[in-house]
Amino acid sequence: MGSRHNAGNAGGQDDWVAVRRDAETGIETIRAHFRGHAYDLHDHDELLVGVTEQGVQAFRCRRRLHTSVPGRVILIEPGEAHDGHSPGEDGFTYAMLYLPVPLLTARSEALRSLTPRGTGLPLGFRDTLADDPGLAATIRSAFLALHQREGRLARDLSLDRLAARLAGHLAPPEERRALRPDRAAAVVRDLLHARMAEDVGLDELSAAAGVDRFRLNRAFRAAFGLSPHAYLVRLRLRTARRRLAEGEAPALVAAEVGFADQSHLGRWFRRAYGLTPAAYRDLCTNVPD
């Protein structure tokens, strides 16, 4: 568990991804190196915090292109779509923590105060990239404690320090007004969540929303930055990732989240996460497929 795997979607044979998952907290630690293309556009349920270690790391997030260099901190909220590539020949190396939001907010009064109950507002970062050497050092410390399995005490102390540091980079609730999508877009989003595993068509979605398919597609893109199909694929991938981490078989997961078969899931999963579903399940559970 936690060994390196070649990233099959990446630009060169030297690309690799090393993943570990802490069973008690659900935190994942990932260290990876890519040349050229790294990941297609995707998102996560967790809060992502990481540091670029080597090279130039470019990615789209919040509908703009960001460029990170060694020592720069990357901060990505749950549900924020992002991809990744290297604009340079030498590629890039980064370390990242995938942090479940409830676990993080439980460790900091400051974080709890910025996510008041009943507002519907998630944790929100002011910026996607930060030049904060203290935070970068704290992220590295937490990453090493988890990735190298230094024990529960080292893990807990490093996570407490990280939660305290992150509070200074969060936007307060008044700066994170909940965006209300177009009614038709909201109806379709909710329908896709409710019927994720079904093979729904655009005509069916537009009928449910009460608008024609062209207006629906425009409204959905304006609200969520993706077509309904791309949104559905991301939703299925997030659900598949959770279930694989719990040890479920890739073939079963593929069928129950809406992919045609295991190969269909595998193509999308590798493009989004740099690993096959079976490899990811093995890393999380040490149960070979």
mmCIF file with all atom_site columns, C-alpha atoms in Angstrom, residues 98-204:
data_model
loop_
_atom_site.group_PDB
_atom_site.id
_atom_site.type_symbol
_atom_site.label_atom_id
_atom_site.label_alt_id
_atom_site.label_comp_id
_atom_site.label_asym_id
_atom_site.label_entity_id
_atom_site.label_seq_id
_atom_site.pdbx_PDB_ins_code
_atom_site.Cartn_x
_atom_site.Cartn_y
_atom_site.Cartn_z
_atom_site.occupancy
_atom_site.B_iso_or_equiv
_atom_site.pdbx_formal_charge
_atom_site.auth_seq_id
_atom_site.auth_comp_id
_atom_site.auth_asym_id
_atom_site.auth_atom_id
_atom_site.pdbx_PDB_model_num
ATOM 1   C CA . TYR A 1 98  ? -6.865  15.401 0.433   1.00 0.00 ? 98  TYR A CA 1
ATOM 2   C CA . LEU A 1 99  ? -8.594  16.513 3.628   1.00 0.00 ? 99  LEU A CA 1
ATOM 3   C CA . PRO A 1 100 ? -12.196 15.612 4.557   1.00 0.00 ? 100 PRO A CA 1
ATOM 4   C CA . VAL A 1 101 ? -13.855 18.904 5.544   1.00 0.00 ? 101 VAL A CA 1
ATOM 5   C CA . PRO A 1 102 ? -15.543 17.667 8.784   1.00 0.00 ? 102 PRO A CA 1
ATOM 6   C CA . LEU A 1 103 ? -12.216 16.333 10.040  1.00 0.00 ? 103 LEU A CA 1
ATOM 7   C CA . LEU A 1 104 ? -10.503 19.651 9.400   1.00 0.00 ? 104 LEU A CA 1
ATOM 8   C CA . THR A 1 105 ? -13.175 21.914 10.887  1.00 0.00 ? 105 THR A CA 1
ATOM 9   C CA . ALA A 1 106 ? -13.267 19.772 14.025  1.00 0.00 ? 106 ALA A CA 1
ATOM 10  C CA . ARG A 1 107 ? -9.653  20.742 14.672  1.00 0.00 ? 107 ARG A CA 1
ATOM 11  C CA . SER A 1 108 ? -10.003 24.515 14.549  1.00 0.00 ? 108 SER A CA 1
ATOM 12  C CA . GLU A 1 109 ? -12.418 26.947 16.176  1.00 0.00 ? 109 GLU A CA 1
ATOM 13  C CA . ALA A 1 110 ? -11.425 29.471 13.526  1.00 0.00 ? 110 ALA A CA 1
ATOM 14  C CA . LEU A 1 111 ? -12.481 27.099 10.738  1.00 0.00 ? 111 LEU A CA 1
ATOM 15  C CA . ARG A 1 112 ? -15.777 26.355 12.471  1.00 0.00 ? 112 ARG A CA 1
ATOM 16  C CA . SER A 1 113 ? -16.498 30.071 12.806  1.00 0.00 ? 113 SER A CA 1
ATOM 17  C CA . LEU A 1 114 ? -16.018 30.487 9.060   1.00 0.00 ? 114 LEU A CA 1
ATOM 18  C CA . THR A 1 115 ? -18.502 27.728 8.220   1.00 0.00 ? 115 THR A CA 1
ATOM 19  C CA . PRO A 1 116 ? -21.574 28.608 10.295  1.00 0.00 ? 116 PRO A CA 1
ATOM 20  C CA . ARG A 1 117 ? -24.339 26.049 10.222  1.00 0.00 ? 117 ARG A CA 1
ATOM 21  C CA . GLY A 1 118 ? -27.366 26.806 8.126   1.00 0.00 ? 118 GLY A CA 1
ATOM 22  C CA . THR A 1 119 ? -25.589 29.055 5.615   1.00 0.00 ? 119 THR A CA 1
ATOM 23  C CA . GLY A 1 120 ? -24.977 26.324 3.043   1.00 0.00 ? 120 GLY A CA 1
ATOM 24  C CA . LEU A 1 121 ? -21.564 27.841 2.419   1.00 0.00 ? 121 LEU A CA 1
ATOM 25  C CA . PRO A 1 122 ? -18.579 25.491 2.145   1.00 0.00 ? 122 PRO A CA 1
ATOM 26  C CA . LEU A 1 123 ? -15.053 26.279 3.178   1.00 0.00 ? 123 LEU A CA 1
ATOM 27  C CA . GLY A 1 124 ? -13.784 28.801 0.649   1.00 0.00 ? 124 GLY A CA 1
ATOM 28  C CA . PHE A 1 125 ? -10.230 29.929 -0.033  1.00 0.00 ? 125 PHE A CA 1
ATOM 29  C CA . ARG A 1 126 ? -9.509  33.535 -0.946  1.00 0.00 ? 126 ARG A CA 1
ATOM 30  C CA . ASP A 1 127 ? -6.939  32.425 -3.534  1.00 0.00 ? 127 ASP A CA 1
ATOM 31  C CA . THR A 1 128 ? -6.069  29.233 -5.378  1.00 0.00 ? 128 THR A CA 1
ATOM 32  C CA . LEU A 1 129 ? -2.312  29.889 -5.103  1.00 0.00 ? 129 LEU A CA 1
ATOM 33  C CA . ALA A 1 130 ? -0.515  31.318 -2.077  1.00 0.00 ? 130 ALA A CA 1
ATOM 34  C CA . ASP A 1 131 ? 3.062   32.399 -1.425  1.00 0.00 ? 131 ASP A CA 1
ATOM 35  C CA . ASP A 1 132 ? 3.205   31.509 2.261   1.00 0.00 ? 132 ASP A CA 1
ATOM 36  C CA . PRO A 1 133 ? 6.424   29.748 3.341   1.00 0.00 ? 133 PRO A CA 1
ATOM 37  C CA . GLY A 1 134 ? 5.013   29.010 6.798   1.00 0.00 ? 134 GLY A CA 1
ATOM 38  C CA . LEU A 1 135 ? 1.943   27.292 5.378   1.00 0.00 ? 135 LEU A CA 1
ATOM 39  C CA . ALA A 1 136 ? 4.085   25.422 2.850   1.00 0.00 ? 136 ALA A CA 1
ATOM 40  C CA . ALA A 1 137 ? 6.286   24.088 5.661   1.00 0.00 ? 137 ALA A CA 1
ATOM 41  C CA . THR A 1 138 ? 3.210   23.075 7.675   1.00 0.00 ? 138 THR A CA 1
ATOM 42  C CA . ILE A 1 139 ? 1.759   21.221 4.672   1.00 0.00 ? 139 ILE A CA 1
ATOM 43  C CA . ARG A 1 140 ? 5.036   19.375 4.125   1.00 0.00 ? 140 ARG A CA 1
ATOM 44  C CA . SER A 1 141 ? 5.167   18.397 7.806   1.00 0.00 ? 141 SER A CA 1
ATOM 45  C CA . ALA A 1 142 ? 1.611   17.042 7.748   1.00 0.00 ? 142 ALA A CA 1
ATOM 46  C CA . PHE A 1 143 ? 2.245   15.276 4.455   1.00 0.00 ? 143 PHE A CA 1
ATOM 47  C CA . LEU A 1 144 ? 5.348   13.507 5.770   1.00 0.00 ? 144 LEU A CA 1
ATOM 48  C CA . ALA A 1 145 ? 3.665   12.530 9.043   1.00 0.00 ? 145 ALA A CA 1
ATOM 49  C CA . LEU A 1 146 ? 0.873   10.815 7.108   1.00 0.00 ? 146 LEU A CA 1
ATOM 50  C CA . HIS A 1 147 ? 2.696   9.574  4.014   1.00 0.00 ? 147 HIS A CA 1
ATOM 51  C CA . GLN A 1 148 ? 5.595   8.109  5.965   1.00 0.00 ? 148 GLN A CA 1
ATOM 52  C CA . ARG A 1 149 ? 3.322   6.799  8.729   1.00 0.00 ? 149 ARG A CA 1
ATOM 53  C CA . GLU A 1 150 ? 5.037   8.536  11.615  1.00 0.00 ? 150 GLU A CA 1
ATOM 54  C CA . GLY A 1 151 ? 2.238   7.510  13.974  1.00 0.00 ? 151 GLY A CA 1
ATOM 55  C CA . ARG A 1 152 ? -0.978  8.971  15.333  1.00 0.00 ? 152 ARG A CA 1
ATOM 56  C CA . LEU A 1 153 ? 0.600   11.568 17.601  1.00 0.00 ? 153 LEU A CA 1
ATOM 57  C CA . ALA A 1 154 ? 2.723   13.084 14.814  1.00 0.00 ? 154 ALA A CA 1
ATOM 58  C CA . ARG A 1 155 ? -0.279  12.980 12.514  1.00 0.00 ? 155 ARG A CA 1
ATOM 59  C CA . ASP A 1 156 ? -2.646  14.655 14.974  1.00 0.00 ? 156 ASP A CA 1
ATOM 60  C CA . LEU A 1 157 ? -0.266  17.435 15.961  1.00 0.00 ? 157 LEU A CA 1
ATOM 61  C CA . SER A 1 158 ? 0.636   18.237 12.358  1.00 0.00 ? 158 SER A CA 1
ATOM 62  C CA . LEU A 1 159 ? -3.038  18.349 11.332  1.00 0.00 ? 159 LEU A CA 1
ATOM 63  C CA . ASP A 1 160 ? -3.874  20.695 14.207  1.00 0.00 ? 160 ASP A CA 1
ATOM 64  C CA . ARG A 1 161 ? -1.106  23.045 13.080  1.00 0.00 ? 161 ARG A CA 1
ATOM 65  C CA . LEU A 1 162 ? -2.301  22.825 9.495   1.00 0.00 ? 162 LEU A CA 1
ATOM 66  C CA . ALA A 1 163 ? -5.900  23.653 10.424  1.00 0.00 ? 163 ALA A CA 1
ATOM 67  C CA . ALA A 1 164 ? -4.731  26.715 12.331  1.00 0.00 ? 164 ALA A CA 1
ATOM 68  C CA . ARG A 1 165 ? -2.597  27.896 9.401   1.00 0.00 ? 165 ARG A CA 1
ATOM 69  C CA . LEU A 1 166 ? -5.338  27.364 6.822   1.00 0.00 ? 166 LEU A CA 1
ATOM 70  C CA . ALA A 1 167 ? -7.786  29.574 8.711   1.00 0.00 ? 167 ALA A CA 1
ATOM 71  C CA . GLY A 1 168 ? -5.822  32.616 7.607   1.00 0.00 ? 168 GLY A CA 1
ATOM 72  C CA . HIS A 1 169 ? -6.410  31.774 3.940   1.00 0.00 ? 169 HIS A CA 1
ATOM 73  C CA . LEU A 1 170 ? -10.168 31.286 4.094   1.00 0.00 ? 170 LEU A CA 1
ATOM 74  C CA . ALA A 1 171 ? -12.593 33.902 2.912   1.00 0.00 ? 171 ALA A CA 1
ATOM 75  C CA . PRO A 1 172 ? -15.212 34.869 5.532   1.00 0.00 ? 172 PRO A CA 1
ATOM 76  C CA . PRO A 1 173 ? -18.857 33.975 4.820   1.00 0.00 ? 173 PRO A CA 1
ATOM 77  C CA . GLU A 1 174 ? -19.778 37.478 3.705   1.00 0.00 ? 174 GLU A CA 1
ATOM 78  C CA . GLU A 1 175 ? -17.265 37.142 0.861   1.00 0.00 ? 175 GLU A CA 1
ATOM 79  C CA . ARG A 1 176 ? -18.660 33.757 -0.157  1.00 0.00 ? 176 ARG A CA 1
ATOM 80  C CA . ARG A 1 177 ? -22.195 34.464 -1.161  1.00 0.00 ? 177 ARG A CA 1
ATOM 81  C CA . ALA A 1 178 ? -23.995 31.344 -2.276  1.00 0.00 ? 178 ALA A CA 1
ATOM 82  C CA . LEU A 1 179 ? -24.503 31.562 -6.029  1.00 0.00 ? 179 LEU A CA 1
ATOM 83  C CA . ARG A 1 180 ? -28.036 30.689 -7.057  1.00 0.00 ? 180 ARG A CA 1
ATOM 84  C CA . PRO A 1 181 ? -27.990 28.920 -10.410 1.00 0.00 ? 181 PRO A CA 1
ATOM 85  C CA . ASP A 1 182 ? -30.684 29.388 -13.008 1.00 0.00 ? 182 ASP A CA 1
ATOM 86  C CA . ARG A 1 183 ? -33.784 27.424 -11.995 1.00 0.00 ? 183 ARG A CA 1
ATOM 87  C CA . ALA A 1 184 ? -33.535 25.095 -14.981 1.00 0.00 ? 184 ALA A CA 1
ATOM 88  C CA . ALA A 1 185 ? -29.878 24.396 -14.239 1.00 0.00 ? 185 ALA A CA 1
ATOM 89  C CA . ALA A 1 186 ? -30.639 23.684 -10.587 1.00 0.00 ? 186 ALA A CA 1
ATOM 90  C CA . VAL A 1 187 ? -33.455 21.284 -11.523 1.00 0.00 ? 187 VAL A CA 1
ATOM 91  C CA . VAL A 1 188 ? -31.163 19.348 -13.839 1.00 0.00 ? 188 VAL A CA 1
ATOM 92  C CA . ARG A 1 189 ? -28.310 19.281 -11.308 1.00 0.00 ? 189 ARG A CA 1
ATOM 93  C CA . ASP A 1 190 ? -30.621 17.770 -8.704  1.00 0.00 ? 190 ASP A CA 1
ATOM 94  C CA . LEU A 1 191 ? -31.988 15.280 -11.224 1.00 0.00 ? 191 LEU A CA 1
ATOM 95  C CA . LEU A 1 192 ? -28.468 14.155 -12.176 1.00 0.00 ? 192 LEU A CA 1
ATOM 96  C CA . HIS A 1 193 ? -27.647 13.557 -8.517  1.00 0.00 ? 193 HIS A CA 1
ATOM 97  C CA . ALA A 1 194 ? -30.871 11.599 -7.964  1.00 0.00 ? 194 ALA A CA 1
ATOM 98  C CA . ARG A 1 195 ? -30.493 9.503  -11.119 1.00 0.00 ? 195 ARG A CA 1
ATOM 99  C CA . MET A 1 196 ? -26.716 9.321  -11.388 1.00 0.00 ? 196 MET A CA 1
ATOM 100 C CA . ALA A 1 197 ? -26.601 5.670  -12.474 1.00 0.00 ? 197 ALA A CA 1
ATOM 101 C CA . GLU A 1 198 ? -29.284 6.027  -15.155 1.00 0.00 ? 198 GLU A CA 1
ATOM 102 C CA . ASP A 1 199 ? -28.743 6.686  -18.852 1.00 0.00 ? 199 ASP A CA 1
ATOM 103 C CA . VAL A 1 200 ? -30.694 9.944  -19.129 1.00 0.00 ? 200 VAL A CA 1
ATOM 104 C CA . GLY A 1 201 ? -30.847 11.976 -22.333 1.00 0.00 ? 201 GLY A CA 1
ATOM 105 C CA . LEU A 1 202 ? -30.830 15.715 -22.967 1.00 0.00 ? 202 LEU A CA 1
ATOM 106 C CA . ASP A 1 203 ? -34.461 15.747 -24.141 1.00 0.00 ? 203 ASP A CA 1
ATOM 107 C CA . GLU A 1 204 ? -35.500 14.145 -20.846 1.00 0.00 ? 204 GLU A CA 1
#
